[in-house]
Each structure stands twice: as structure tokens, then as C-alpha cells.
């Protein structure tokens, strides 16, 4: 059975299931979840280290956060009836012999085991805490290390031995000895975003005390920057006139969205609102705004690069070609793979991962890190002021000038324009889920309800055979370009 729920529908469903039965049925018991990992630090042991889930993200284990000690093997394990801890950073407080306490962390990764806490994960955790997505944070740090000639593995969050990262680890420790809890996250994030300072590299040079002090002073003197997001794209005001919207604000209906933000203060001539977009050629070079052929679009607010889809049904980048979802630690269901668009196309590019790897191998627009966007990244691209429509009268959700080829979505549904994202949630209420499935988030991009977030039940390879198919959707891949 194919299931999908909007955020509102899911809330109503769960609320309706909250009452108790007056019958004599079995009592429902909340499941217990676990979260485990290790503190990858030679000095860490069961007597000098405590670990907590840093729910308030203040880089300290507060009394309400129930810190636990490591076991004799340097491992930790939490248990809870809530899955909230899967999305929160895990913090280790390590008391060293010189009376210094190290506060190290790793970001929430939506996984049960294999968490690693060390100096490197602390940099990524700080980047996430300050507004980067987990994927962007890892990619940016790893790219800087590669550029500096530091050989690292495929995943910086799973490295338990600092081979090749000894200098970086020592520099992190020295910085941590000079910052307080209120500034730790910001300072580590700033360093992680730019590992070079005054001709020195944080990963390859043993920094002097003077250099570290100068670096910290420079960061503290910088104005606080937050992750930039787009405005809504709405530039018209409601005035009480049922026929049309107005450019000027209405004194009778003050405080409307069109009166604030980039759409009002930084209007772009090309988009007529606050969206700041540029067309790119196949090598990633900027093109004139009136270019008729382009390969990608860069969002200059966020720095993200989006692929431009094709109207050619024979193209791999055809707007409505469907793919089966494949994510790290999530293998697709056989019947979903059989329904993928690769069979009609006669190639082996069947999953979202296959497609991302193909674009990366092609170095589309000069990028080798193509991936699925998160639901937040895709939502941020929606232009709620866009007035163009499909042939059937559905309002489009993306700026037509830069994204003329918009997908219709899944064939079993009305043309709502759903595409895959990497955002998933694991079903906490198993009575309403197929065993072995997850719920994948998608944003509605067509129609009056564009912007509504839906969750689709997606089968994994653990679902019983002959269960039918779940969903296959088009994609629009994204790449993060380092600034």
C-alpha cells in the first residue's frame, strides 16, 4: 500500500491515536531506542570522561542532560523512548591531567551506533550548530584538507585514529583551551570554514601561541554571520481588493510579507524579487542573464548550485525521469528498482545515488559533489511569487526564468511536482508503517498548495517480497560550492 502524509495530516493522525481504549486489549508499550559510540581520545577513560546528548547545544553537559560515564572500552550507550537524541549533538567532557577539560562533540547523524567523538568531529559539529547542513559541513572541511595534501578517508565522522590529522587535532585542543562555552561553537565553526590564517594552515602547521591568539581575536572581532536563506519571492500586497494584489502596502493590512526582507530591500532586476540567481555553463562559468542555453543555476544567497533539467525525454536529465531512492544505510526495494526509469532508458542509472554519481563523474558545471538536496534546501528555493503555470493550470513553484523545466512528480498522484530529497524520518509508530520502511520528505512544487511538505512511505530491501511498489520520483540535484 502506498502511503503519504502531509505534516498536518500526520499530526491529526497521531493526535487521534492518543486516546486509550476502554476495551481489554493489550497495553501499548513505547519502544526503547539506543545511541552508542566511542570517544576517540587516548586520554579518555571511564573515570575522567562523561558523555551527554547536548540537547540545548551549549557545548556543556548540563544537569538536565543526564551525562553518563564511558565503559572500560571507551564506549558510551544511551537509551530513550524518544528518537530526539538522533538529531542532537553528542558531547564528551574529558578532564585532563593539566586541569584542562576538553569539550568535544559530534553532530546528530540519525544513526543508532558507530558515533565517534574527537577533535575533527568537533569542527563539523560546530559548523552544523552554526547553520550548515551536515553534508555541506563535511564536504567543505574534507575539500580543504584534500587541497592541503592531507589524506583523509571517505567520512570524517567515522575516523577513530588521527592518522594524518595529528596537527589539526592538536591545534583544536589548543584553541579549546582558550575559549569559553558561549563562544566555542562559533569559533570552531569559523576556523572549520576557513582553515588558513596569516599564511598558516590549521591542519598542517603547528601554530604558535601568538598565531592562535591573533586568529581568535580576528574571529571575535568579526560580526556574527548566520546562514543566509532566501526570501519568499512575494512582492505584492493584499489590499482588500478581491480582483488583484497591489505593489504598494495597504494601510488597512499592515505587516505583510512583501514589505520586508530581500524582496523589499535587495530586489534583483532579473527576478523582480529577492532571489539572486545566475546561469552557469557546463564548466560552471557564469553566463549572461539572457542566455538561452545553460547547464546549472547558482543561488548566490546560499552558494548552492542546482542542475538545470531538460525537456528532452531521451536525456538523462529529463525533467520527469523517475529514480528509486537510495541513501547511505538505506538500500532500495527490488520492486521499486524494477519500476525505475532506467529500464525504459536502457541504462543502469536507476537510483538517486547512481544519478548523483553520474553527474559528479561528468563534472557537471565543474562540480564533483552532486547530491540530493535536503528538504530545507529545496524549500528555500521555492519562489512563492512565481505566477507562471503548467498547461493544466498548476502554479509553478520555481522561478520560471531560471528553472523552466519543472517536474510533474509521481504518476500515481496529481501533478504536484514532488521530487526526491535526502530528508527522512524513521517511523516511531510502527502500527501505521510497513516494517522495513522509512518516510521520505518531499516538497510540493506545483499548485495552490506549493510549499507543503509531504512524507512518503518508502520501502527498503528489508520489506517483505511481493509488497508492491512504494514511490519513484524525479530529482533535481544540488552541489555545494566552497566559498
Coordinates of C-alpha atoms in Angstrom, one line a residue:
X1 CA 0.0 0.0 0.0
X2 CA 1.3 3.5 -0.9
X3 CA 1.1 5.9 1.9
X4 CA 2.0 9.6 2.1
X5 CA 1.1 12.2 4.7
X6 CA 1.3 16.0 4.9
X7 CA 2.7 17.5 8.1
X8 CA -0.9 18.5 9.1
X9 CA -2.4 15.1 8.3
X10 CA 0.3 13.3 10.3
X11 CA -0.3 15.5 13.3
X12 CA -4.1 14.8 13.1
X13 CA -3.4 11.0 12.8
X14 CA -1.2 10.9 15.8
X15 CA -3.5 13.1 17.9
X16 CA -6.4 10.7 17.0
X17 CA -4.4 7.8 18.2
X18 CA -3.5 9.3 21.6
X19 CA -6.6 8.2 23.5
X20 CA -6.8 5.0 25.5
X21 CA -9.2 2.1 24.7
X22 CA -11.9 1.2 27.1
X23 CA -11.7 -2.4 26.0
X24 CA -9.4 -5.1 27.5
X25 CA -6.8 -5.1 24.7
X26 CA -3.1 -5.3 25.2
X27 CA -1.3 -2.3 26.7
X28 CA 0.9 -0.5 24.2
X29 CA 4.5 0.0 25.4
X30 CA 6.7 2.7 23.9
X31 CA 9.7 1.2 22.2
X32 CA 13.2 1.9 23.5
X33 CA 15.9 3.3 21.2
X34 CA 19.7 3.3 21.7
X35 CA 22.5 5.5 20.7
X36 CA 26.1 4.3 21.0
X37 CA 29.7 5.2 20.0
X38 CA 33.1 6.0 21.3
X39 CA 35.3 8.9 22.4
X40 CA 38.3 8.5 20.2
X41 CA 40.8 10.2 22.5
X42 CA 43.8 8.4 24.1
X43 CA 43.3 10.1 27.4
X44 CA 39.6 9.4 27.7
X45 CA 38.5 6.7 30.1
X46 CA 35.7 5.7 32.5
X47 CA 37.0 7.9 35.4
X48 CA 37.8 11.2 33.6
X49 CA 35.1 11.4 30.9
X50 CA 31.4 11.9 30.8
X51 CA 29.2 12.0 27.8
X52 CA 25.8 13.6 27.2
X53 CA 23.3 14.4 24.5
X54 CA 23.7 18.2 24.2
X55 CA 20.0 19.0 23.7
X56 CA 20.4 22.8 24.2
X57 CA 23.6 22.8 22.1
X58 CA 25.6 25.0 24.6
X59 CA 28.7 22.8 24.4
X60 CA 28.4 21.7 28.0
X61 CA 26.7 18.8 29.8
X62 CA 24.0 20.4 31.9
X63 CA 22.4 18.8 34.9
X64 CA 19.2 18.1 32.9
X65 CA 21.1 16.3 30.2
X66 CA 21.9 13.1 32.2
X67 CA 25.6 12.6 31.5
X68 CA 27.0 9.0 31.6
X69 CA 30.5 7.6 32.0
X70 CA 32.4 5.7 29.4
X71 CA 32.7 2.0 29.9
X72 CA 36.1 0.3 30.2
X73 CA 36.5 0.2 26.4
X74 CA 35.9 3.9 25.9
X75 CA 32.4 3.3 24.6
X76 CA 29.1 5.0 25.6
X77 CA 25.5 4.0 25.1
X78 CA 22.3 6.0 25.7
X79 CA 18.7 4.6 25.8
X80 CA 15.5 6.5 25.4
X81 CA 11.8 6.1 24.5
X82 CA 12.2 9.2 22.2
X83 CA 14.2 9.4 19.0
X84 CA 15.1 13.0 19.6
X85 CA 18.7 12.2 20.5
X86 CA 19.4 11.0 17.0
X87 CA 19.3 14.6 15.7
X88 CA 21.2 16.3 18.6
X89 CA 25.0 16.6 19.1
X90 CA 26.7 14.2 21.5
X91 CA 29.2 15.9 23.8
X92 CA 32.1 14.5 25.7
X93 CA 33.8 16.3 28.7
X94 CA 37.3 14.9 29.2
X95 CA 39.2 16.0 32.3
X96 CA 42.9 16.1 31.5
X97 CA 45.9 15.8 33.9
X98 CA 46.8 19.5 33.5
X99 CA 43.4 20.6 35.0
X100 CA 42.1 21.4 31.5
X101 CA 38.8 20.0 30.4
X102 CA 38.2 19.3 26.8
X103 CA 34.7 19.7 25.4
X104 CA 34.4 17.6 22.2
X105 CA 31.3 16.8 20.2
X106 CA 29.9 15.1 17.2
X107 CA 26.8 16.2 15.3
X108 CA 23.5 14.3 15.3
X109 CA 23.6 11.8 12.4
X110 CA 20.3 9.9 12.6
X111 CA 22.0 6.6 13.3
X112 CA 22.0 4.2 16.3
X113 CA 25.6 3.2 16.6
X114 CA 29.1 4.0 15.3
X115 CA 29.2 7.6 16.6
X116 CA 32.8 8.9 17.0
X117 CA 33.8 11.9 19.1
X118 CA 37.1 13.6 18.6
X119 CA 38.7 16.9 17.6
X120 CA 37.8 16.5 13.9
X121 CA 34.1 15.7 14.6
X122 CA 34.0 18.8 16.9
X123 CA 34.8 21.0 13.9
X124 CA 32.0 19.5 11.9
X125 CA 29.6 19.7 14.9
X126 CA 30.3 23.4 15.3
X127 CA 29.6 24.1 11.6
X128 CA 26.3 22.3 11.9
X129 CA 25.5 24.1 15.1
X130 CA 26.1 27.4 13.4
X131 CA 23.8 26.7 10.5
X132 CA 25.5 24.5 7.9
X133 CA 23.8 21.2 6.9
X134 CA 25.7 18.1 7.8
X135 CA 26.5 17.3 4.2
X136 CA 27.8 20.7 3.4
X137 CA 29.9 20.8 6.6
X138 CA 31.6 17.5 5.9
X139 CA 32.2 18.4 2.2
X140 CA 33.7 21.8 3.0
X141 CA 36.1 20.5 5.6
X142 CA 37.1 17.5 3.6
X143 CA 37.8 19.6 0.5
X144 CA 40.1 21.9 2.4
X145 CA 42.0 19.0 3.9
X146 CA 42.4 17.5 0.4
X147 CA 43.6 20.8 -1.0
X148 CA 46.2 21.0 1.8
X149 CA 47.5 17.5 0.9
X150 CA 46.1 15.8 4.0
X151 CA 44.9 12.3 3.1
X152 CA 41.6 11.5 4.8
X153 CA 39.0 8.7 4.5
X154 CA 35.6 8.8 2.9
X155 CA 33.8 10.0 6.1
X156 CA 35.5 12.4 8.6
X157 CA 32.8 11.5 11.2
X158 CA 33.9 7.8 11.5
X159 CA 37.7 8.3 11.8
X160 CA 38.8 6.9 15.2
X161 CA 42.5 7.2 14.6
X162 CA 44.1 10.6 13.8
X163 CA 46.4 9.3 11.1
X164 CA 47.4 12.4 9.1
X165 CA 45.3 14.6 11.3
X166 CA 47.6 14.9 14.3
X167 CA 48.4 18.5 13.7
X168 CA 44.8 19.5 13.2
X169 CA 43.8 17.6 16.4
X170 CA 46.5 19.3 18.5
X171 CA 45.5 22.8 17.2
X172 CA 41.9 22.1 18.1
X173 CA 42.9 21.2 21.6
X174 CA 44.9 24.4 22.0
X175 CA 42.1 26.5 20.7
X176 CA 39.6 24.8 23.1
X177 CA 41.9 25.7 26.0
X178 CA 41.4 29.4 25.2
X179 CA 37.6 29.7 24.6
X180 CA 34.6 29.6 26.8
X181 CA 31.3 27.7 26.3
X182 CA 29.5 30.7 24.9
X183 CA 31.9 31.2 22.0
X184 CA 33.2 27.7 21.4
X185 CA 30.8 26.7 18.7
X186 CA 31.1 30.0 16.7
X187 CA 34.9 30.0 16.9
X188 CA 35.4 26.4 15.9
X189 CA 32.9 26.8 13.0
X190 CA 34.7 29.9 11.7
X191 CA 38.0 28.0 11.8
X192 CA 36.5 25.0 10.1
X193 CA 35.0 27.2 7.3
X194 CA 38.5 28.7 6.6
X195 CA 41.4 26.6 7.8
X196 CA 44.0 29.2 6.7
X197 CA 45.1 32.3 8.6
X198 CA 48.0 34.6 8.1
X199 CA 49.8 32.2 5.8
X200 CA 49.4 29.3 8.3
X201 CA 47.2 26.2 7.8
X202 CA 45.3 24.8 10.7
X203 CA 45.7 21.2 9.5
X204 CA 49.4 21.2 8.6
X205 CA 51.2 23.9 10.7
X206 CA 51.9 23.7 14.4
X207 CA 50.6 27.1 15.3
X208 CA 52.4 29.4 17.7
X209 CA 50.6 30.8 20.7
X210 CA 50.8 34.2 19.1
X211 CA 49.2 33.0 15.9
X212 CA 46.4 31.3 17.8
X213 CA 45.7 34.4 19.9
X214 CA 45.7 36.6 16.8
X215 CA 43.3 34.2 15.0
X216 CA 40.9 34.1 17.9
X217 CA 41.0 37.9 18.2
X218 CA 40.2 38.2 14.5
X219 CA 37.2 35.8 14.8
X220 CA 35.9 37.6 17.9
X221 CA 36.0 40.9 16.1
X222 CA 34.1 39.6 13.2
X223 CA 30.3 40.4 13.1
X224 CA 28.3 37.4 13.8
X225 CA 27.1 35.8 10.5
X226 CA 24.2 33.4 10.1
X227 CA 23.2 31.1 7.4
X228 CA 21.6 33.1 4.6
X229 CA 18.2 32.0 3.4
X230 CA 16.1 33.3 0.5
X231 CA 13.1 35.5 1.0
X232 CA 9.7 34.2 -0.2
X233 CA 9.6 35.9 -3.5
X234 CA 6.3 37.6 -2.7
X235 CA 6.3 41.3 -3.8
X236 CA 2.5 42.0 -3.9
X237 CA 0.3 43.2 -1.1
X238 CA -3.3 42.3 -0.2
X239 CA -5.4 45.5 -0.2
X240 CA -8.9 44.2 0.3
X241 CA -9.5 44.2 -3.5
X242 CA -10.6 40.7 -4.4
X243 CA -9.5 41.2 -8.0
X244 CA -5.8 41.9 -7.8
X245 CA -2.9 42.4 -5.5
X246 CA -1.1 45.7 -5.2
X247 CA 2.6 46.8 -5.4
X248 CA 2.1 49.3 -2.6
X249 CA 1.5 48.3 1.1
X250 CA -2.0 48.7 2.4
X251 CA -2.5 50.9 5.5
X252 CA -5.5 48.7 6.3
X253 CA -3.5 45.5 6.3
X254 CA 0.0 46.4 7.6
X255 CA 2.9 44.0 8.2
X256 CA 2.6 41.9 5.1
X257 CA 5.5 39.7 3.9
X258 CA 6.1 41.8 0.8
X259 CA 7.1 44.8 3.0
X260 CA 10.1 43.0 4.5
X261 CA 13.3 41.1 3.6
X262 CA 15.4 40.8 0.4
X263 CA 12.3 41.1 -1.7
X264 CA 11.8 44.6 -0.5
X265 CA 15.4 45.7 0.3
X266 CA 17.5 43.9 -2.3
X267 CA 15.3 43.4 -5.3
X268 CA 17.0 41.9 -8.3
X269 CA 16.3 43.2 -11.8
X270 CA 16.5 39.7 -13.3
X271 CA 13.9 38.1 -10.9
X272 CA 12.0 41.2 -9.8
X273 CA 12.2 40.0 -6.2
X274 CA 15.0 39.0 -3.7
X275 CA 16.1 35.8 -5.4
X276 CA 19.7 36.2 -6.6
X277 CA 20.3 33.6 -9.3
X278 CA 22.9 33.2 -12.1
X279 CA 23.0 30.8 -15.0
X280 CA 26.1 28.6 -15.4
X281 CA 27.6 26.8 -18.4
X282 CA 28.7 23.2 -18.3
X283 CA 32.1 24.2 -16.8
X284 CA 30.5 26.3 -14.0
X285 CA 31.2 29.7 -15.6
X286 CA 28.6 32.4 -15.2
X287 CA 26.5 33.2 -18.3
X288 CA 24.6 36.4 -19.2
X289 CA 21.1 36.5 -17.8
X290 CA 19.6 36.3 -21.3
X291 CA 21.5 33.1 -22.2
X292 CA 19.2 30.6 -23.9
X293 CA 21.2 27.5 -23.0
X294 CA 22.6 26.8 -19.6
X295 CA 23.5 23.7 -17.5
X296 CA 23.1 24.9 -13.9
X297 CA 21.8 27.7 -11.8
X298 CA 23.7 29.1 -8.8
X299 CA 21.9 30.6 -5.9
X300 CA 24.1 33.5 -4.9
X301 CA 22.4 33.8 -1.5
X302 CA 23.2 30.3 -0.3
X303 CA 26.1 29.4 -2.7
X304 CA 24.3 26.2 -3.8
X305 CA 24.4 25.1 -7.4
X306 CA 21.3 23.4 -8.9
X307 CA 21.1 21.3 -12.1
X308 CA 19.0 22.6 -14.9
X309 CA 16.6 19.9 -16.2
X310 CA 15.9 19.0 -19.8
X311 CA 12.7 18.8 -21.9
X312 CA 14.3 16.0 -24.0
X313 CA 12.7 12.7 -23.0
X314 CA 15.9 10.9 -24.2
X315 CA 18.2 12.9 -21.9
X316 CA 19.4 11.6 -18.6
X317 CA 18.4 14.9 -17.1
X318 CA 14.9 14.8 -18.5
X319 CA 12.6 16.6 -16.0
X320 CA 10.2 13.7 -15.4
X321 CA 12.6 10.8 -15.5
X322 CA 12.0 8.8 -12.3
X323 CA 14.5 7.3 -9.9
X324 CA 14.4 5.0 -6.9
X325 CA 15.6 6.4 -3.6
X326 CA 19.0 5.2 -2.3
X327 CA 20.7 6.8 0.6
X328 CA 23.6 5.9 2.9
X329 CA 22.5 2.9 5.0
X330 CA 19.2 2.7 3.0
X331 CA 19.0 0.1 0.2
X332 CA 16.0 0.3 -2.1
X333 CA 13.3 -2.4 -2.5
X334 CA 13.6 -4.7 -5.5
X335 CA 10.1 -3.9 -6.9
X336 CA 10.9 -0.1 -6.7
X337 CA 14.1 -0.7 -8.7
X338 CA 12.1 -2.6 -11.3
X339 CA 9.8 0.4 -11.7
X340 CA 12.6 2.9 -12.1
X341 CA 13.1 4.9 -15.3
X342 CA 16.4 3.2 -16.2
X343 CA 14.6 0.3 -17.7
X344 CA 12.8 2.4 -20.3
X345 CA 16.0 4.3 -20.9
X346 CA 18.1 1.2 -21.3
X347 CA 20.9 2.2 -18.9
X348 CA 21.9 1.3 -15.4
X349 CA 21.2 4.6 -13.7
X350 CA 18.3 3.5 -11.6
X351 CA 18.7 5.1 -8.2
X352 CA 19.3 8.6 -6.9
X353 CA 22.8 7.6 -5.9
X354 CA 23.5 6.3 -9.4
X355 CA 22.3 9.6 -10.8
X356 CA 24.4 11.8 -8.4
X357 CA 27.5 9.7 -9.1
X358 CA 26.9 10.1 -12.9
X359 CA 26.6 13.9 -12.7
X360 CA 29.8 14.0 -10.5
X361 CA 31.7 11.8 -12.9
X362 CA 30.7 14.2 -15.7
X363 CA 31.8 17.1 -13.5
X364 CA 28.6 18.9 -14.5
X365 CA 29.2 22.6 -14.1
X366 CA 32.6 21.9 -12.7
X367 CA 31.3 20.1 -9.6
X368 CA 32.1 16.6 -8.4
X369 CA 29.9 16.6 -5.3
X370 CA 26.4 16.3 -6.7
X371 CA 23.8 15.0 -4.2
X372 CA 20.2 15.1 -3.2
X373 CA 19.1 18.3 -1.5
X374 CA 17.7 18.3 2.0
X375 CA 14.0 19.3 2.3
X376 CA 15.1 22.6 3.8
X377 CA 17.4 23.4 0.9
X378 CA 14.6 22.7 -1.6
X379 CA 12.0 24.6 0.3
X380 CA 14.4 27.5 0.3
X381 CA 14.4 27.5 -3.5
X382 CA 10.6 28.0 -3.8
X383 CA 9.5 31.3 -5.3
X384 CA 6.1 31.9 -3.8
X385 CA 5.7 35.0 -6.1
X386 CA 6.1 32.9 -9.3
X387 CA 2.9 33.4 -11.4
X388 CA 3.6 31.0 -14.4
X389 CA 1.5 27.9 -14.7
X390 CA 1.7 24.5 -16.3
X391 CA -0.5 23.6 -19.3
X392 CA -3.1 22.3 -16.9
X393 CA -3.2 25.5 -14.9
X394 CA -1.0 24.5 -11.9
X395 CA 1.0 27.3 -10.5
X396 CA 4.8 26.6 -10.6
X397 CA 7.0 26.8 -7.5
X398 CA 10.4 27.7 -9.0
X399 CA 11.4 30.8 -10.9
X400 CA 10.4 30.2 -14.5
X401 CA 13.2 32.3 -15.9
X402 CA 15.9 30.1 -14.4
X403 CA 14.1 26.8 -13.9
X404 CA 11.8 26.4 -16.9
X405 CA 11.7 22.6 -16.8
X406 CA 9.8 21.6 -13.7
X407 CA 8.9 18.1 -12.9
X408 CA 5.3 16.9 -12.5
X409 CA 6.1 14.4 -9.8
X410 CA 4.7 10.8 -9.3
X411 CA 2.4 9.4 -11.9
X412 CA 0.0 7.9 -9.2
X413 CA -0.7 11.4 -7.8
X414 CA -2.0 14.6 -9.2
X415 CA 0.8 16.7 -10.8
X416 CA 2.1 18.2 -7.6
X417 CA 5.7 18.4 -8.7
X418 CA 7.2 16.2 -5.9
X419 CA 11.0 15.4 -6.2
X420 CA 13.3 13.5 -4.0
X421 CA 15.1 15.0 -1.0
X422 CA 17.6 13.4 1.3
X423 CA 15.5 14.1 4.4
X424 CA 13.9 11.1 6.0
X425 CA 12.3 10.2 9.3
X426 CA 12.0 6.7 10.9
X427 CA 8.6 5.6 11.8
X428 CA 8.1 5.8 15.6
X429 CA 4.6 4.4 15.5
X430 CA 5.0 1.0 13.8
X431 CA 1.3 0.2 13.9
X432 CA 0.9 2.6 10.9
X433 CA 4.1 1.7 9.0
X434 CA 5.3 -1.2 6.8
X435 CA 8.1 -3.0 8.6
X436 CA 11.4 -2.1 7.0
X437 CA 10.2 1.3 5.5
X438 CA 11.1 4.9 6.2
X439 CA 9.3 8.1 5.4
X440 CA 11.0 10.5 2.9
X441 CA 10.2 14.2 2.8
X442 CA 9.2 15.9 -0.4
X443 CA 8.0 19.5 -1.1
X444 CA 5.0 20.2 -3.3
X445 CA 6.2 22.4 -6.1
X446 CA 3.0 22.8 -8.2
X447 CA -0.5 24.1 -7.4
X448 CA -2.0 26.4 -4.9
X449 CA -0.5 24.3 -2.0
X450 CA 3.0 24.6 -3.3
X451 CA 5.4 24.6 -0.4
X452 CA 3.5 21.9 1.5
X453 CA 5.8 19.2 2.9
X454 CA 4.7 15.6 2.4
X455 CA 6.1 12.4 3.7
X456 CA 6.1 9.3 1.5
X457 CA 6.5 5.8 2.9
X458 CA 9.5 4.2 1.0
X459 CA 10.3 0.5 1.1
X460 CA 13.8 -0.7 1.9
X461 CA 15.3 -4.0 0.9
X462 CA 14.0 -5.3 4.3
X463 CA 10.4 -5.1 3.3
X464 CA 8.7 -8.5 2.6
X465 CA 8.6 -9.6 -1.1
X466 CA 5.6 -9.1 -3.2
X467 CA 4.5 -6.0 -1.3
X468 CA 4.1 -3.9 -4.5
X469 CA 6.0 -0.7 -5.1
X470 CA 6.2 2.4 -2.9
X471 CA 7.2 5.5 -4.8
X472 CA 9.6 6.6 -7.5
X473 CA 10.1 10.3 -8.1
X474 CA 12.1 12.7 -10.3
X475 CA 15.1 14.6 -8.9
X476 CA 16.8 17.9 -9.1
X477 CA 20.4 17.5 -7.7
X478 CA 22.4 20.1 -5.9
X479 CA 26.1 20.8 -5.3
X480 CA 27.8 22.9 -2.7
X481 CA 30.4 25.2 -4.0
X482 CA 33.1 26.3 -1.5
X483 CA 33.3 30.0 -0.9

